[in-house]
């Protein structure tokens, strides 16, 4: 057993999640750091999913009647346990997903933050009082728990995205069934153990949080179950196009967070020192494996050469290696398929007339790992490969003359998640944020597209799916609305002046 797998095993035992090597081995957990096996698990069957949904539904029937502030106590316990185990969980994220240490810890902090938000929200699940045309009547709306919420998460945020959904769903009165990525099962097992302990401490019904492990069969069983009114799925656009019609066929709801092809416009007035820092983190953080990672830089012709030179200098000093080393800024891609896709995209960009400025090749940083050198490619136009999301640190540079041209390039992709502009011109900034500017769900000024806070609603438009998670009023997706009219008079007037009898 490698040192990495031993460390993962010890972490799981400390959080009360058991031994990851007790399964039949049909589902292997591997670390992208060195390719070592860190767990051999038994995947669930479709029958197991049915049982998990049934247990969650029974728990929901009790949980929905618990006052929301009391439900918030479970999420408070969850947040406290996450604080207690932050270092261990952060290390496990690094081991299993390949994130550098600060990003692994940051992901756990994001879980803590959403718990804090959800606890406060548990006392603010408010409806409206609405003016009525009928005298002696009152009209209002209420929000009620929805039911069992399925959460299907991706490898790149193996725990945070689950927490965005689970923390809100739980205070809303729902039960949660979680299917994590088959590439990151151990972090899910650890978080599930902690969530179960939080439920026990808060006196929540047994079964209010459920975990199912496996690949496509498990996900399909969860998506097709009519007892699941909401499926929240994070992943590729291809996956979303399969999930959405299956859920719609049974008239369920989908909350989709899909691909991004995020761009930054760099205007003539941009502060280039700030711009370079913003671009490098957004493009290279998490080895380019965020849905909000920066894929395209659209830079004004007047400063394109200077910007490319600065970016190249920054890229060529980036330390690549094990994410467990404090000095590392670029860890591994999740697997061999991701590395192959990266190299293939670079080659296609070159074939399309692009110039590879730096990077684009495999790197033997750690034996057995999947490492690449982040690439910058200047493109003469926005070709098909540029319009296609490559989940890796591959940054395309395009040039523009007018802001209208830049916005057209920016919006000229199928995805619509996150976006940014670097400018000191208020007119350019406000135009970018206006209805004729960015068509994305997130639009930033003088920061990159990556690194959203939990206070704002997170999600995108077009082929990104249209869902919203985390802050603002995203909680409404996890509840059902009821409009109520109360007649406290002795008369029975009808709306719209209708007379009957």
C-alpha positions as MATLAB code, in Angstrom:
seq = 'XXXXXXXXXXXXXXXXXXXXXXXXXXXXXXXXXXXXXXXXXXXXXXXXXXXXXXXXXXXXXXXXXXXXXXXXXXXXXXXXXXXXXXXXXXXXXXXXXXXXXXXXXXXXXXXXXXXXXXXXXXXXXXXXXXXXXXXXXXXXXXXXXXXXXXXXXXXXXXXXXXXXXXXXXXXXXXXXXXXXXXXXXXXXXXXXXXXXXXXXXXXXXXXXXXXXXXXXXXXXXXXXXXXXXXXXXXXXXXXXXXXXXXXXXXXXXXXXXXXXXXXXXXXXXXXXXXXXXXXXXXXXXXXXXXXXXXXXXXXXXXXXXXXXXXXXXXXXXXXXXXXXXXXXXXXXXXXXXXXXXXXXXXXXXXXXXXXXXXXXXXXXXXXXXXXXXXXXXXXXXXXXXXXXXXXXXXXXXXXXXXXXXXXXXXXXXXXXXXXXXXXXXXXXXXXXXXXXXXXXXXXXXXXXXXXXXXXXXXXXXXXXXXXXXXXXXXXXXXXXXXXXXXXXXXXXXXXXXXXXX';
ca = [
       0.000    0.000    0.000;
       1.434    3.399   -1.004;
       2.000    6.244    1.437;
      -0.858    8.149   -0.218;
      -3.350    5.302    0.171;
      -2.258    4.795    3.776;
      -2.899    8.465    4.476;
      -6.330    8.318    2.849;
      -7.194    5.243    4.887;
      -6.173    6.944    8.139;
      -8.267   10.020    7.325;
     -11.368    7.948    6.657;
     -10.946    6.128    9.941;
     -10.566    9.406   11.848;
     -13.835   10.792   10.468;
     -15.681    7.569   11.232;
     -16.061    6.445    7.622;
     -14.549    2.984    7.918;
     -11.981    1.185    5.779;
     -11.935    1.924    2.015;
     -10.427   -1.488    1.262;
     -13.286   -3.677    2.495;
     -15.290   -3.771   -0.738;
     -15.205   -6.295   -3.577;
     -13.044   -3.975   -5.646;
     -15.479   -3.469   -8.527;
     -15.185    0.284   -7.919;
     -11.582    1.408   -7.598;
     -10.654    4.756   -6.110;
      -7.374    6.059   -7.502;
      -5.286    9.119   -6.770;
      -4.250   11.196   -9.787;
      -1.125   12.184   -7.862;
       0.643    8.889   -8.606;
      -2.066    6.597   -9.963;
      -2.112    4.502   -6.797;
      -5.241    2.676   -5.643;
      -6.585    4.322   -2.489;
      -9.762    2.287   -2.128;
     -11.549   -0.816   -3.392;
     -15.268   -0.417   -2.995;
     -18.483   -2.252   -3.747;
     -20.743   -0.203   -6.030;
     -24.466   -0.047   -5.405;
     -27.053   -1.651   -7.661;
     -30.262   -0.202   -9.032;
     -32.047   -2.066   -6.240;
     -29.828   -0.371   -3.668;
     -30.761    3.006   -5.147;
     -34.449    2.137   -4.863;
     -33.970    1.254   -1.198;
     -31.987    4.437   -0.518;
     -34.681    6.601   -2.094;
     -37.319    4.741   -0.088;
     -35.445    5.338    3.167;
     -34.967    9.008    2.272;
     -38.673    9.369    1.479;
     -39.667    7.872    4.845;
     -37.284   10.281    6.569;
     -38.731   13.193    4.585;
     -42.244   12.419    5.832;
     -40.975   13.152    9.346;
     -38.445   15.863    8.529;
     -40.901   18.105    6.662;
     -42.903   18.635    9.875;
     -39.869   19.716   11.908;
     -39.745   23.542   12.210;
     -37.177   25.019    9.845;
     -35.062   26.644   12.608;
     -34.855   23.231   14.280;
     -33.818   21.673   10.976;
     -31.123   24.306   10.880;
     -29.582   22.733   13.976;
     -28.564   19.689   11.946;
     -26.785   21.906    9.440;
     -25.158   23.799   12.311;
     -23.820   20.473   13.631;
     -22.595   19.626   10.144;
     -20.708   22.915    9.931;
     -19.076   22.362   13.316;
     -17.974   18.843   12.387;
     -16.557   20.137    9.121;
     -14.534   22.709   11.064;
     -13.252   19.938   13.306;
     -12.179   17.784   10.374;
     -11.175   20.542    7.940;
      -7.501   19.597    7.656;
      -8.249   15.909    7.116;
     -10.985   16.535    4.567;
      -8.879   19.085    2.710;
      -6.037   16.573    2.474;
      -8.441   13.902    1.225;
      -9.707   16.243   -1.514;
      -6.084   16.809   -2.581;
      -5.347   13.079   -2.560;
      -8.432   12.046   -4.504;
      -9.108   15.020   -6.809;
      -5.546   16.314   -7.158;
      -6.181   19.842   -5.883;
      -3.285   21.736   -4.335;
      -3.390   22.002   -0.554;
      -4.868   25.496   -0.344;
      -7.631   24.599   -2.806;
      -8.449   21.384   -0.952;
      -8.777   23.332    2.285;
     -10.692   26.050    0.443;
     -13.249   23.541   -0.748;
     -13.929   22.408    2.808;
     -14.177   26.050    3.881;
     -16.784   26.506    1.168;
     -18.782   23.705    2.783;
     -18.521   25.444    6.144;
     -19.611   28.740    4.601;
     -22.716   27.265    2.966;
     -23.651   25.655    6.269;
     -23.456   29.076    7.931;
     -25.619   30.569    5.186;
     -28.154   27.740    5.434;
     -28.454   28.005    9.216;
     -29.358   31.680    8.881;
     -31.697   30.851    6.017;
     -33.586   28.391    8.235;
     -35.205   31.424    9.913;
     -35.907   33.260    6.653;
     -37.847   30.891    4.398;
     -40.371   33.607    3.741;
     -43.316   33.993    1.400;
     -45.308   37.095    0.445;
     -48.530   38.810    1.399;
     -50.188   39.831   -1.865;
     -52.782   42.540   -2.458;
     -56.186   41.089   -3.315;
     -59.050   42.706   -5.223;
     -61.655   41.086   -2.963;
     -62.630   42.844    0.299;
     -62.374   40.804    3.462;
     -59.813   38.473    1.939;
     -56.094   37.909    2.391;
     -53.818   36.362   -0.253;
     -50.377   35.032    0.531;
     -47.806   32.483   -0.601;
     -46.030   29.845    1.422;
     -43.032   27.658    0.671;
     -43.130   24.004    1.702;
     -40.587   21.162    1.620;
     -40.361   19.480   -1.767;
     -39.351   15.886   -1.026;
     -36.308   13.756   -1.831;
     -33.564   15.677   -3.629;
     -31.050   13.739   -5.712;
     -27.576   15.285   -5.931;
     -25.264   14.053   -8.689;
     -21.856   15.680   -8.344;
     -18.672   15.799  -10.433;
     -15.072   14.998   -9.519;
     -13.699   18.533   -9.715;
     -15.594   19.756   -6.642;
     -16.079   16.409   -4.929;
     -17.614   17.787   -1.735;
     -18.497   21.477   -2.107;
     -21.215   21.049   -4.723;
     -22.912   18.384   -2.616;
     -22.889   20.769    0.349;
     -24.384   23.614   -1.712;
     -27.353   21.396   -2.400;
     -27.551   19.401    0.825;
     -27.271   22.302    3.266;
     -30.097   24.200    1.549;
     -32.237   21.120    0.941;
     -31.987   20.017    4.563;
     -33.079   23.344    6.041;
     -35.862   23.456    3.439;
     -37.150   20.175    4.877;
     -35.989   17.784    2.155;
     -34.089   14.515    2.351;
     -30.981   14.063    0.178;
     -29.651   11.128   -1.845;
     -26.127   11.759   -3.133;
     -24.430   10.051   -6.066;
     -20.838   11.347   -6.254;
     -18.511   10.926   -9.195;
     -17.099    7.422   -9.435;
     -13.698    9.160   -9.659;
     -13.971   10.627   -6.144;
     -15.903    8.203   -3.908;
     -13.737    8.457   -0.780;
     -14.354   12.152   -0.152;
     -18.076   11.410   -0.478;
     -17.870    8.527    1.998;
     -16.082   10.800    4.473;
     -18.614   13.635    4.134;
     -21.536   11.236    4.336;
     -20.201    9.812    7.601;
     -19.912   13.327    9.003;
     -23.420   14.234    7.817;
     -24.864   11.117    9.461;
     -23.177   12.067   12.714;
     -24.597   15.598   12.429;
     -28.069   14.107   11.918;
     -27.644   11.879   14.956;
     -26.553   14.769   17.166;
     -29.466   16.925   15.991;
     -32.036   14.155   16.404;
     -32.913   14.166   12.688;
     -34.683   11.116   11.243;
     -32.407    8.258   10.287;
     -32.110    8.166    6.510;
     -32.438   11.901    5.857;
     -29.047   11.747    4.097;
     -28.208    8.851    1.784;
     -25.180    7.924   -0.337;
     -25.096    5.679   -3.412;
     -21.877    4.779   -5.226;
     -21.443    3.590   -8.775;
     -21.437    4.555  -12.407;
     -24.118    5.076  -15.044;
     -26.595    2.436  -13.818;
     -26.749    4.049  -10.384;
     -27.248    7.531  -11.812;
     -29.988    6.383  -14.169;
     -31.890    4.661  -11.360;
     -31.786    7.862   -9.332;
     -32.795   10.079  -12.253;
     -35.742    7.842  -13.187;
     -37.213    7.406   -9.695;
     -40.595    9.144   -9.509;
     -40.167    9.638   -5.756;
     -37.402   12.155   -6.481;
     -39.053   15.481   -7.418;
     -35.738   17.305   -7.943;
     -32.519   16.086   -9.541;
     -29.581   18.451   -9.117;
     -26.859   17.316  -11.518;
     -23.409   18.783  -12.076;
     -21.284   17.619  -14.986;
     -20.814   17.909  -18.715;
     -23.353   19.352  -21.138;
     -23.582   15.887  -22.673;
     -24.620   14.464  -19.311;
     -27.160   17.235  -18.794;
     -28.765   16.555  -22.169;
     -29.338   12.984  -21.056;
     -30.571   13.791  -17.543;
     -32.994   16.604  -18.415;
     -35.333   14.690  -20.779;
     -35.424   11.653  -18.484;
     -36.492   13.777  -15.526;
     -38.908   15.771  -17.701;
     -40.507   12.553  -18.963;
     -41.838   11.967  -15.443;
     -42.528   15.716  -14.965;
     -39.815   16.097  -12.359;
     -37.555   19.106  -11.935;
     -33.911   19.393  -12.988;
     -31.318   21.759  -11.558;
     -28.412   21.555  -13.991;
     -24.883   22.944  -13.622;
     -23.102   21.947  -16.815;
     -20.112   22.996  -18.894;
     -18.494   26.388  -19.213;
     -16.307   28.006  -21.850;
     -15.490   31.109  -19.906;
     -13.805   34.180  -21.326;
     -12.162   37.375  -20.132;
     -12.151   40.526  -22.237;
      -9.014   42.616  -21.678;
      -9.750   46.209  -22.656;
      -7.187   48.926  -23.558;
      -7.487   50.568  -20.123;
      -6.922   47.332  -18.166;
      -4.488   47.251  -15.245;
      -2.193   44.589  -16.692;
      -0.556   43.615  -13.413;
      -3.979   42.879  -11.947;
      -5.126   41.259  -15.184;
      -2.226   38.821  -15.344;
      -2.796   37.666  -11.764;
      -6.506   37.231  -12.418;
      -5.982   35.319  -15.645;
      -3.329   32.942  -14.326;
      -5.365   31.801  -11.323;
      -8.572   31.472  -13.350;
      -6.901   29.507  -16.143;
      -4.507   27.338  -14.141;
      -6.182   26.870  -10.745;
      -7.333   23.273  -10.182;
      -5.248   22.480  -13.288;
      -7.985   24.063  -15.393;
     -10.579   21.582  -14.129;
     -13.187   24.007  -12.833;
     -16.423   24.626  -14.691;
     -15.547   28.312  -14.196;
     -11.952   27.962  -15.417;
     -10.850   30.626  -17.903;
     -10.655   29.138  -21.399;
     -10.489   32.218  -23.635;
      -8.779   35.612  -23.361;
     -10.140   38.212  -25.779;
      -7.587   41.017  -25.720;
      -7.484   44.376  -27.473;
      -4.970   44.491  -30.305;
      -3.114   47.429  -28.717;
      -1.876   45.438  -25.733;
      -2.091   41.842  -26.932;
       1.656   41.372  -27.415;
       2.457   42.776  -23.979;
      -0.181   40.642  -22.276;
       0.902   37.419  -24.000;
       4.516   38.101  -23.053;
       3.579   38.639  -19.403;
       1.354   35.576  -19.291;
       4.050   33.431  -20.876;
       6.585   34.546  -18.284;
       4.163   33.723  -15.493;
       3.268   30.309  -16.948;
       6.883   29.278  -17.330;
       7.535   29.742  -13.612;
       4.541   27.708  -12.388;
       5.616   24.804  -10.141;
       4.036   21.540  -11.376;
       3.936   18.499   -9.120;
       2.264   16.698   -6.255;
      -0.518   18.841   -4.785;
       0.604   17.694   -1.338;
       3.800   19.746   -1.709;
       3.398   23.278   -0.365;
       5.247   24.850   -3.308;
       3.029   23.285   -6.004;
       0.610   25.488   -7.927;
      -0.363   23.036  -10.698;
      -1.383   19.540   -9.690;
      -2.428   16.604  -11.865;
      -5.334   16.138  -14.224;
      -7.859   13.659  -12.909;
      -6.916   10.755  -15.215;
      -5.246    9.639  -18.435;
      -8.305   10.450  -20.535;
      -8.164   14.070  -19.400;
      -4.474   14.338  -20.257;
      -5.063   12.774  -23.682;
      -7.913   15.225  -24.372;
      -5.641   18.137  -23.440;
      -2.867   17.064  -25.812;
      -5.375   16.373  -28.597;
      -6.976   19.823  -28.224;
      -3.575   21.525  -28.413;
      -2.788   19.608  -31.590;
      -6.163   20.495  -33.115;
      -5.647   24.168  -32.270;
      -2.277   24.030  -34.007;
      -3.901   22.403  -37.027;
      -6.472   25.211  -37.080;
      -3.708   27.778  -37.459;
      -3.036   28.458  -33.800;
       0.398   29.237  -32.390;
       1.382   27.408  -29.216;
       3.113   30.080  -27.149;
       3.991   27.856  -24.204;
       3.156   24.447  -22.739;
       0.823   21.837  -24.169;
       2.720   18.636  -23.364;
       2.717   15.863  -20.770;
       5.061   16.260  -17.780;
       6.608   13.472  -15.691;
       6.243   15.374  -12.425;
       5.405   12.345  -10.269;
       5.734    8.779  -11.489;
       2.326    7.308  -12.291;
       0.566   10.682  -12.148;
      -1.233   12.585  -14.911;
       0.502   15.939  -15.257;
       0.601   18.440  -18.119;
       2.233   21.791  -18.710;
      -0.430   24.555  -18.917;
      -0.726   25.883  -22.452;
      -1.296   29.276  -24.055;
      -2.335   29.158  -27.712;
      -2.881   32.235  -29.878;
      -5.719   31.672  -32.333;
      -6.469   33.613  -35.539;
     -10.194   33.051  -35.055;
     -12.676   31.265  -32.820;
     -12.627   27.789  -34.374;
     -14.580   24.727  -33.291;
     -11.884   23.586  -30.866;
     -12.006   27.001  -29.174;
     -15.786   26.802  -28.882;
     -15.474   23.351  -27.275;
     -14.685   23.103  -23.571;
     -11.477   21.190  -22.834;
     -11.328   20.371  -19.125;
      -7.644   21.168  -18.675;
      -5.296   24.187  -18.380;
      -5.598   25.258  -22.016;
      -5.961   28.995  -22.643;
      -6.784   30.447  -26.064;
      -5.897   34.051  -26.903;
      -7.981   35.988  -29.451;
      -7.575   39.620  -30.510;
     -10.220   42.302  -31.083;
     -10.565   45.906  -32.268;
     -13.947   47.103  -30.909;
     -15.878   46.255  -27.763;
     -18.823   45.103  -29.867;
     -16.521   42.637  -31.621;
     -15.155   41.431  -28.275;
     -18.633   40.835  -26.850;
     -19.663   38.957  -29.999;
     -16.619   36.681  -29.634;
     -17.310   36.303  -25.937;
     -20.926   35.258  -26.472;
     -20.186   33.186  -29.560;
     -20.070   29.837  -27.756;
     -22.788   27.426  -26.668;
     -21.982   27.667  -22.969;
     -22.907   30.558  -20.698;
     -21.538   30.094  -17.203;
     -19.021   32.722  -16.088;
     -17.357   35.758  -17.656;
     -15.243   38.790  -16.911;
     -13.837   42.023  -18.269;
     -10.684   43.813  -17.196;
     -11.145   47.530  -17.718;
     -10.897   50.852  -15.888;
     -13.469   52.425  -18.221;
     -16.868   52.576  -16.509;
     -18.681   52.654  -19.837;
     -17.035   49.425  -20.962;
     -17.698   47.781  -17.600;
     -21.363   48.753  -17.524;
     -21.866   47.744  -21.152;
     -20.412   44.321  -20.371;
     -22.793   43.930  -17.417;
     -25.820   45.143  -19.370;
     -28.361   43.210  -21.413;
     -26.240   43.709  -24.554;
     -23.070   42.460  -22.834;
     -22.183   39.109  -21.319;
     -24.825   36.411  -21.784;
     -23.538   34.376  -18.837;
     -25.032   33.701  -15.434;
     -21.950   35.248  -13.783;
     -20.350   38.456  -15.052;
     -17.371   40.040  -13.267;
     -15.333   43.211  -13.600;
     -11.607   43.217  -12.824;
     -11.596   39.702  -11.445;
     -11.469   36.453  -13.368;
     -14.455   34.176  -13.966;
     -13.335   31.594  -11.390;
     -13.736   31.641   -7.604;
     -17.393   32.426   -6.890;
     -18.546   33.148   -3.329;
     -21.424   31.235   -1.782;
     -23.519   34.360   -1.130;
     -24.501   34.785   -4.764;
     -26.574   32.403   -6.830;
     -24.259   30.183   -8.879;
     -25.139   28.946  -12.357;
     -25.273   29.756  -16.034;
     -27.345   30.061  -19.172;
     -27.554   28.348  -22.576;
     -25.907   24.895  -22.535;
     -24.722   25.458  -18.974;
     -28.221   24.413  -17.954;
     -29.887   27.434  -16.378;
     -29.799   26.167  -12.787;
     -28.877   28.200   -9.708;
     -27.284   26.885   -6.529;
     -25.797   28.278   -3.332;
     -26.809   31.823   -2.273;
     -29.379   34.516   -3.073;
     -32.805   32.902   -3.585;
     -31.467   29.556   -4.861;
     -33.230   27.912   -1.895;
     -36.531   28.180   -3.761;
     -35.498   25.365   -6.111;
     -35.679   22.965   -3.159;
     -39.226   23.909   -2.135;
     -42.724   24.018   -3.559;
     -44.853   27.163   -3.604;
     -48.457   27.355   -2.429;
     -50.647   30.404   -3.016;
     -53.296   30.781   -0.284;
     -56.445   32.912   -0.182;
     -58.261   33.340    3.126;
     -61.806   34.757    3.265;
     -62.456   36.290    6.682;
     -65.639   38.113    5.600;
     -69.289   37.002    5.493;
     -69.482   37.582    1.733;
     -68.255   35.502   -1.196;
     -67.120   37.906   -3.921;
     -65.504   36.284   -6.948;
     -62.405   37.504   -8.726;
     -62.658   39.466  -11.967;
     -66.181   40.571  -11.016;
     -67.711   37.223  -11.896;
     -71.232   36.740  -10.532;
     -72.642   33.283   -9.878;
     -75.927   32.534   -8.015;
];
